[in-house]
Amino acid sequence: MNDALLELRGIDKHFPGVHALKDAQFDVRRGEVHALIGENGAGKSTMIKIVSGVYQPDTGEILLDGRRVAFNNPREAHAAGIATIYQELGLYPELSVAENIFMGHAPTMKRFGFQAIDWEEMERQAAALLAELNIDNLDVSEKVGTLNVGNRQRVEIAKALSLDAQILIMDEPTAALSESDVEQLFSIVRLLRERGVSIIYISHRLNEVFELADRVTVLRDGEYIGTQDVRATNEAELISMMVGRTIENLFPKQTAKIGDVVLEVRNLNRPPLTRDISFSVRAGEIVGFAGLVGSGRSETAQVVFGVLPAESGEILLEGRPVKISRPSEAVDHGIGYVPEDRGHQGLIREMTIRENNSMAVLELVSKNTFISRAKERALANHSIRQLSIRATGPDQITNKLSGGNQQKVVVSKWLASSPKVLIMDEPTRGVDVGAKAEIHRLMSQLAAEQGLAILMISSELPEILGMSDRILVMREGRLVGEFSRAEATQELIAHAMMSEEARQAAGAGL
């Protein structure tokens, strides 16, 4: 395209045993937000790493402002005006905001005949860059390690601008942000677009694509599928392009026979995180926990599972009071826990599927303290078949799996323990739309066919509404609303999450 600032043509990239990109193409115009989407393993990360100089293509060409270029390393891409903000932010926690922004290119002055960093000028320029982005709540002398994720991300954006970046690549930028941080990020993205900066925006969240992007390109299995004007497409079309099939129902909730109460929590307290929390979950029921980040949902789940100690309150399983002060006791009582951060809390990523899968049931695969690899392998093969885990086999290292398949391994680990209750914290965070539908289908089957009681924590209201039989809402450590599936709406839940009048809005549920 003649009006493209950056264009990739016929890009091929191989890794051992993997054809990551196959004759792929992509372009971004000046002052445009161009979204790049696809399932995990579609080739998005490989493509942006080629643009940013981390990888070099086997074949194909890159054009910048119509001229053919080649980036042998990220420094060359930076010099050409391309900056990348990855999910794992590349900042130095012990250095200040200003030092991080100008790392490697700080302003200097002559001092005693030598060039030295001009600290005062560096802080002045850092403050000016933040002001350009309408960021007024950051002290440029503050250590980055003291900042929350949203502010660290803003430092990364300011750092990119300090390098005169004309193309900014943002890889899943909202994955770990609170709602207020997401809103501020969107404001910054729009501001940068108005100033002529081109933004390549990678996200699993289609609502963000429709809110921010001008165009969207879809990759599938390393191949270019197509580019659409966002105003001329819809979610169903993009999903079909991404997965190669039509997903009729992203929330395939089966009608389940709701049985007796399995888990009951009475007056649970761990101030200030949770205050006087009481709720129940029945056999075959999916109870959704809604609330803003920091409302106390995850902390409540962690108290129930024994990760955090309760100050007071009572937990009952099938009507019997139980004492849970550590996770092993929760497991013994039939509770499983799929944590929010699967990479650090749910899996040992350097271990195989087989090893991770047996973590919660070592007694089933061992004898006289010796673990039987044959039993582990048989258990893992059963889990791979049961959950349709896409892997080369039970001995595949889990960090080589896509996010959706890693999440399935976490779930399979707990299913192996035959739980009565499964707590799932952000069960589809960071997974593509195809894997999301598969996880939803699995949850529905477990509840409807096996009578599993599921407590689901989610920050995505469509997921809460689509998958829950009942919805509980938390705000500032307290339960402020309870809604049936029939009465719940997105507006009602959002009102309960944020409003002081939430208790009246909840009706007679509490």
XYZ file of C-alpha atoms in Angstrom:
510
model
C 0.000 0.000 0.000
C 1.320 3.429 -0.967
C 0.090 5.106 2.226
C 1.612 2.530 4.571
C 4.257 3.761 6.998
C 5.348 0.179 7.721
C 4.697 -2.817 5.495
C 5.602 -6.502 5.783
C 5.405 -8.636 2.640
C 5.671 -12.387 2.211
C 7.173 -13.007 5.657
C 8.246 -16.582 6.419
C 9.785 -17.707 9.704
C 10.771 -21.216 10.804
C 11.789 -22.508 14.215
C 12.786 -26.127 14.899
C 9.663 -28.152 14.178
C 7.475 -25.057 13.748
C 6.558 -23.000 10.677
C 5.618 -19.880 12.657
C 4.805 -17.520 9.761
C 3.852 -18.527 6.227
C 3.889 -15.803 3.577
C 2.401 -13.388 6.122
C 1.698 -9.734 5.465
C 0.800 -6.685 7.505
C 0.885 -2.906 7.207
C 0.185 0.098 9.397
C -0.536 3.655 8.269
C 0.653 6.856 9.856
C -1.566 7.904 12.771
C -3.493 4.618 12.776
C -4.309 2.047 15.435
C -4.068 -1.305 13.670
C -5.058 -4.328 15.763
C -3.367 -7.689 15.221
C -5.438 -10.623 16.471
C -5.500 -14.405 16.333
C -5.551 -17.439 18.571
C -2.510 -18.337 20.650
C 0.064 -19.794 18.274
C -1.295 -17.826 15.313
C 2.028 -16.016 14.822
C 1.297 -12.616 16.367
C 4.275 -12.631 18.739
C 6.632 -13.829 16.011
C 5.468 -11.062 13.697
C 5.942 -8.256 16.221
C 9.355 -9.618 17.183
C 10.352 -9.462 13.519
C 9.154 -5.856 13.332
C 11.056 -5.001 16.523
C 14.310 -6.694 15.448
C 14.255 -9.593 17.913
C 13.866 -12.118 15.066
C 14.851 -11.856 11.428
C 12.577 -13.287 8.720
C 13.738 -16.270 6.656
C 12.172 -14.733 3.562
C 10.114 -11.652 2.778
C 10.711 -7.949 3.124
C 10.026 -5.053 5.478
C 9.389 -1.577 4.086
C 9.523 1.573 6.198
C 8.209 4.691 4.499
C 8.504 2.824 1.214
C 12.173 1.903 1.687
C 13.318 -1.657 2.267
C 14.903 -2.127 5.699
C 16.362 -4.976 7.769
C 16.642 -4.979 11.553
C 19.368 -7.229 12.941
C 18.564 -6.370 16.544
C 16.143 -4.249 18.611
C 18.591 -1.333 18.719
C 18.340 -0.954 14.940
C 14.536 -1.010 15.154
C 14.665 1.667 17.886
C 16.890 3.809 15.685
C 14.293 3.520 12.921
C 11.559 4.785 15.264
C 9.966 1.488 16.313
C 9.338 0.764 20.010
C 7.666 -2.249 21.608
C 5.895 -2.524 24.954
C 5.685 -6.189 25.927
C 3.462 -7.766 28.578
C 6.575 -8.234 30.721
C 7.699 -4.638 31.108
C 11.422 -4.079 30.601
C 12.103 -1.568 33.361
C 14.677 -1.402 36.152
C 12.832 -1.342 39.497
C 15.693 0.199 41.496
C 16.077 3.139 39.115
C 13.886 6.241 39.023
C 11.157 7.033 36.524
C 13.440 9.529 34.771
C 16.390 7.109 34.688
C 14.233 4.402 33.129
C 12.804 6.755 30.516
C 16.261 7.889 29.383
C 18.171 4.644 29.900
C 20.957 4.597 27.293
C 20.324 8.097 25.947
C 20.340 10.451 28.924
C 21.092 14.160 28.331
C 24.673 15.040 29.209
C 26.745 18.059 30.182
C 30.463 18.837 30.423
C 31.782 18.505 33.936
C 35.471 18.874 34.759
C 36.252 18.298 31.100
C 34.206 15.069 30.899
C 30.724 14.257 29.634
C 28.418 13.513 32.567
C 24.696 12.894 32.903
C 22.742 16.099 33.387
C 20.399 14.830 36.094
C 18.402 18.034 36.378
C 17.813 18.216 32.628
C 16.909 14.525 32.501
C 14.226 14.969 35.156
C 12.948 18.100 33.409
C 12.640 16.269 30.082
C 11.033 13.239 31.753
C 8.416 15.451 33.398
C 7.762 17.139 30.047
C 7.218 13.778 28.321
C 4.755 12.684 30.991
C 2.949 16.019 30.705
C 2.604 15.443 26.941
C 0.725 12.260 27.793
C -1.474 14.062 30.348
C 0.146 12.046 33.147
C 0.293 14.249 36.223
C 0.436 11.697 39.049
C 4.022 10.478 38.627
C 7.090 11.791 40.429
C 10.012 11.404 38.006
C 12.417 10.855 40.915
C 10.384 7.946 42.330
C 11.740 4.418 41.976
C 9.876 2.408 39.346
C 9.698 -0.586 41.685
C 7.256 1.316 43.905
C 4.773 1.947 41.059
C 1.700 -0.093 40.187
C 1.461 -1.879 36.836
C -0.469 0.931 35.159
C 2.101 3.569 36.069
C 4.991 1.326 35.040
C 3.335 0.911 31.672
C 3.044 4.692 31.331
C 6.770 4.960 32.011
C 7.348 2.502 29.137
C 5.222 4.648 26.817
C 7.123 7.796 27.832
C 10.370 5.897 27.225
C 9.202 5.068 23.696
C 8.399 8.727 23.032
C 11.835 9.745 24.325
C 13.248 7.634 21.481
C 11.081 9.565 18.982
C 9.113 6.410 18.204
C 6.815 6.769 15.216
C 5.550 3.194 15.493
C 4.518 1.824 18.890
C 3.793 -1.890 19.299
C 1.626 -2.779 22.306
C 1.411 -6.483 23.211
C -1.675 -7.302 25.335
C -1.317 -3.952 27.131
C -4.427 -4.306 29.320
C -3.779 -7.871 30.541
C -2.802 -6.839 34.087
C -4.484 -3.424 34.363
C -7.330 -2.252 36.575
C -10.365 -0.705 34.907
C -9.230 2.848 35.680
C -5.770 2.072 34.279
C -7.368 0.665 31.124
C -9.342 3.879 30.645
C -6.199 5.975 31.035
C -4.314 3.743 28.591
C -7.080 4.178 26.014
C -6.871 7.958 26.447
C -3.112 7.835 25.856
C -3.522 5.642 22.755
C -6.052 8.076 21.283
C -3.770 11.010 22.083
C -0.815 9.330 20.359
C -2.939 8.561 17.303
C -3.978 12.216 17.064
C -0.288 13.151 17.097
C 0.460 10.875 14.162
C 1.995 7.925 16.006
C 1.180 4.557 14.425
C 0.146 1.875 16.903
C 0.152 -1.887 16.392
C -2.210 -3.221 19.057
C -2.226 -6.927 19.970
C -5.138 -8.107 22.104
C -7.361 -11.111 22.817
C -10.143 -8.737 23.857
C -12.307 -7.970 20.860
C -14.178 -5.217 22.696
C -10.872 -3.303 22.868
C -10.362 -3.794 19.136
C -13.758 -2.259 18.394
C -13.206 0.590 20.845
C -9.703 1.611 19.739
C -8.670 0.248 16.359
C -9.138 1.665 12.879
C -8.305 -1.609 11.135
C -7.786 -5.188 12.277
C -5.667 -7.961 10.764
C -6.248 -11.639 11.551
C -3.573 -14.349 11.589
C -4.343 -18.059 11.860
C -1.749 -20.847 12.101
C 0.948 -18.455 10.921
C -0.968 -17.355 7.840
C -2.488 -14.012 6.899
C -6.284 -14.412 6.816
C -7.410 -10.869 6.110
C -7.633 -7.209 7.114
C -10.906 -5.476 7.906
C -12.004 -1.927 8.567
C -13.273 -2.124 12.149
C -16.405 -0.156 11.259
C -17.258 -2.668 8.533
C -16.946 -5.896 10.521
C -18.366 -7.495 13.656
C -17.335 -9.834 16.439
C -18.810 -12.957 14.835
C -16.916 -12.372 11.591
C -13.602 -11.800 13.371
C -14.048 -14.899 15.535
C -14.792 -16.974 12.445
C -11.647 -15.618 10.760
C -9.552 -16.356 13.847
C -10.623 -19.946 14.442
C -11.568 -21.041 10.932
C -15.061 -21.953 12.012
C -18.140 -20.289 13.410
C -18.410 -20.332 17.196
C -22.160 -20.288 17.632
C -22.047 -19.774 21.352
C -19.110 -18.328 23.268
C -20.945 -19.145 26.510
C -22.273 -22.705 25.992
C -24.067 -22.932 29.335
C -25.902 -26.228 29.735
C -28.990 -26.520 31.879
C -27.823 -28.271 35.023
C -29.718 -29.933 37.826
C -28.890 -27.798 40.847
C -28.420 -30.011 43.883
C -27.752 -29.540 47.569
C -25.378 -26.991 49.051
C -21.788 -28.241 48.791
C -19.823 -25.205 49.980
C -21.163 -22.740 52.533
C -19.247 -19.763 53.901
C -20.581 -17.965 56.982
C -19.448 -14.566 58.236
C -15.909 -14.912 56.884
C -13.603 -12.100 57.963
C -10.089 -11.074 57.035
C -10.120 -7.267 57.257
C -9.618 -5.173 55.264
C -9.735 -7.662 52.391
C -12.972 -9.450 53.287
C -15.644 -8.448 55.792
C -18.533 -10.610 56.991
C -18.761 -12.696 53.800
C -21.534 -15.311 53.594
C -22.498 -17.324 50.512
C -23.091 -20.865 49.263
C -22.482 -22.931 46.132
C -24.638 -25.948 45.243
C -23.834 -29.108 43.322
C -24.061 -28.463 39.562
C -24.117 -24.703 40.092
C -21.765 -22.076 38.689
C -21.701 -19.049 40.982
C -20.081 -15.967 39.465
C -18.122 -13.552 41.658
C -18.163 -10.052 40.130
C -16.440 -6.902 41.337
C -13.759 -4.380 40.526
C -10.076 -5.204 40.927
C -9.326 -4.933 44.653
C -12.931 -5.597 45.707
C -11.919 -8.698 47.665
C -13.061 -11.490 45.321
C -9.689 -13.209 44.925
C -8.852 -12.701 48.590
C -12.117 -14.378 49.608
C -11.262 -17.367 47.418
C -7.766 -17.512 48.897
C -9.183 -17.553 52.431
C -11.556 -20.397 51.506
C -8.650 -22.350 49.989
C -6.367 -21.710 52.956
C -3.845 -19.482 51.182
C -4.775 -16.629 53.522
C -5.850 -17.225 57.141
C -9.303 -16.099 58.231
C -9.675 -13.920 61.311
C -13.138 -15.350 61.983
C -15.987 -17.122 60.256
C -16.989 -20.630 59.311
C -16.637 -22.880 56.255
C -18.966 -25.852 55.778
C -18.680 -28.638 53.209
C -21.827 -30.673 52.607
C -23.213 -29.287 55.855
C -20.220 -30.149 58.035
C -17.936 -27.464 59.509
C -14.332 -27.883 58.359
C -11.096 -26.245 59.413
C -8.990 -24.933 56.528
C -5.803 -23.109 57.435
C -3.608 -24.253 54.536
C -4.188 -25.379 50.920
C -3.431 -29.036 51.704
C -6.409 -29.088 54.081
C -8.644 -27.584 51.389
C -7.534 -30.280 48.941
C -8.192 -32.985 51.539
C -11.745 -31.647 51.897
C -12.341 -31.735 48.125
C -11.667 -28.137 47.079
C -9.627 -27.308 43.972
C -8.303 -23.859 43.077
C -7.416 -22.537 39.618
C -5.547 -19.310 40.471
C -5.632 -16.006 38.638
C -1.932 -16.200 37.715
C -1.567 -19.652 36.190
C 2.060 -19.066 35.188
C 3.352 -18.419 38.702
C 0.723 -20.010 40.947
C -0.989 -22.730 38.926
C 1.886 -24.393 37.101
C 5.576 -25.098 37.298
C 6.185 -24.064 33.722
C 9.568 -25.738 33.403
C 7.977 -29.118 34.203
C 6.067 -31.406 31.859
C 2.318 -31.838 31.556
C 2.752 -35.215 33.259
C 4.554 -33.733 36.263
C 2.187 -30.776 36.669
C -0.866 -32.981 36.288
C 0.071 -35.182 39.235
C 0.980 -32.377 41.662
C -2.313 -32.548 43.578
C -2.540 -36.365 43.577
C 0.958 -37.609 44.307
C -0.475 -40.333 46.526
C -2.236 -41.816 43.472
C 0.917 -42.056 41.364
C 3.461 -43.046 43.985
C 4.283 -45.975 46.219
C 6.653 -45.943 49.178
C 7.599 -42.320 48.304
C 8.607 -43.312 44.751
C 6.660 -41.707 41.911
C 5.611 -44.024 39.089
C 6.185 -42.306 35.754
C 3.964 -44.887 34.094
C 1.053 -43.942 36.374
C 1.798 -40.251 35.846
C 1.833 -40.754 32.090
C -1.441 -42.709 32.121
C -3.100 -39.993 34.210
C -1.769 -37.242 31.939
C -2.896 -39.050 28.777
C -6.390 -39.347 30.271
C -6.390 -35.592 31.029
C -5.142 -34.728 27.537
C -8.028 -36.702 26.020
C -10.637 -35.482 28.509
C -9.821 -31.789 28.112
C -8.629 -31.870 24.467
C -5.240 -30.441 25.443
C -3.272 -29.705 22.271
C 0.183 -31.075 23.018
C 2.773 -33.431 21.563
C 2.227 -35.722 24.547
C 2.397 -35.949 28.337
C 6.123 -35.186 28.386
C 5.804 -31.792 26.690
C 7.089 -28.876 28.787
C 4.112 -26.735 29.796
C 5.694 -23.391 28.918
C 5.693 -24.551 25.283
C 1.890 -24.734 25.324
C -0.475 -21.913 24.389
C -2.148 -19.986 27.210
C -5.422 -21.827 26.718
C -3.776 -25.242 26.880
C -1.750 -24.233 29.940
C -5.035 -23.312 31.617
C -6.451 -26.717 30.730
C -3.452 -28.358 32.413
C -4.179 -26.373 35.592
C -7.809 -27.513 35.489
C -6.815 -31.120 34.758
C -4.529 -31.130 37.789
C -7.491 -30.403 40.045
C -9.913 -32.704 38.242
C -7.483 -35.544 38.930
C -8.150 -34.984 42.646
C -11.926 -35.523 42.146
C -12.948 -32.239 43.804
C -16.419 -31.407 45.048
C -15.798 -27.658 44.645
C -13.657 -25.943 42.019
C -12.712 -22.287 42.495
C -11.726 -20.665 39.183
C -10.159 -17.191 39.373
C -10.201 -15.437 35.966
C -10.482 -18.804 34.147
C -10.101 -17.370 30.630
C -7.733 -14.447 31.216
C -5.072 -14.226 28.511
C -6.463 -17.002 26.315
C -7.738 -16.659 22.769
C -11.387 -16.763 21.829
C -11.342 -20.385 20.659
C -9.752 -21.619 23.889
C -12.146 -19.412 25.849
C -15.151 -21.166 24.306
C -13.566 -24.569 25.039
C -12.958 -23.686 28.701
C -16.529 -22.414 29.028
C -17.819 -25.655 27.500
C -15.696 -27.671 29.923
C -16.998 -25.703 32.925
C -20.570 -26.227 31.800
C -20.030 -29.967 31.328
C -18.372 -30.365 34.725
C -21.301 -28.660 36.427
C -24.104 -30.291 34.418
C -22.723 -33.811 33.974
C -20.581 -34.323 37.078
C -22.421 -32.076 39.537
C -19.293 -30.069 40.312
C -19.877 -26.901 42.346
C -17.967 -24.065 40.653
C -17.123 -20.648 42.084
C -15.993 -18.459 39.172
C -14.276 -15.101 39.660
C -14.174 -12.931 36.553
C -13.610 -9.295 35.619
C -15.443 -9.801 32.313
C -19.136 -9.082 32.747
C -20.185 -10.975 29.583
C -18.485 -14.070 31.030
C -20.159 -13.568 34.414
C -23.579 -13.161 32.780
C -23.077 -15.926 30.232
C -21.796 -18.670 32.538
C -23.318 -18.079 35.988
C -26.438 -19.560 37.554
C -26.166 -16.956 40.317
C -24.038 -13.844 40.570
C -22.516 -12.379 43.732
C -21.093 -8.858 43.662
C -18.312 -7.604 45.930
C -17.236 -4.059 46.629
C -14.590 -2.896 49.108
C -14.367 -6.285 50.804
C -18.108 -6.803 51.246
C -20.836 -8.674 49.413
C -23.208 -6.010 48.135
C -25.461 -7.898 45.753
C -26.842 -11.277 44.723
C -28.679 -11.836 41.440
C -30.261 -14.802 39.721
C -29.308 -15.592 36.132
C -32.762 -14.513 34.970
C -32.711 -11.055 36.568
C -29.053 -10.111 36.054
C -28.073 -7.543 33.441
C -24.759 -5.891 32.682
C -26.104 -2.544 33.903
C -27.403 -4.013 37.162
C -24.121 -5.787 37.932
C -22.025 -2.736 37.051
C -24.232 -0.578 39.279
C -23.765 -2.979 42.186
C -19.999 -3.051 41.636
C -19.667 0.726 41.855
C -22.703 2.273 43.551
C -23.371 3.022 47.200
C -27.002 2.038 46.609
C -25.989 -1.484 45.605
C -27.764 -3.173 48.487
C -31.146 -1.791 47.433
C -30.461 -2.710 43.796
C -29.774 -6.300 44.817
C -33.338 -6.763 45.993
C -34.067 -9.484 48.478
C -30.989 -11.533 47.632
C -29.110 -10.408 50.724
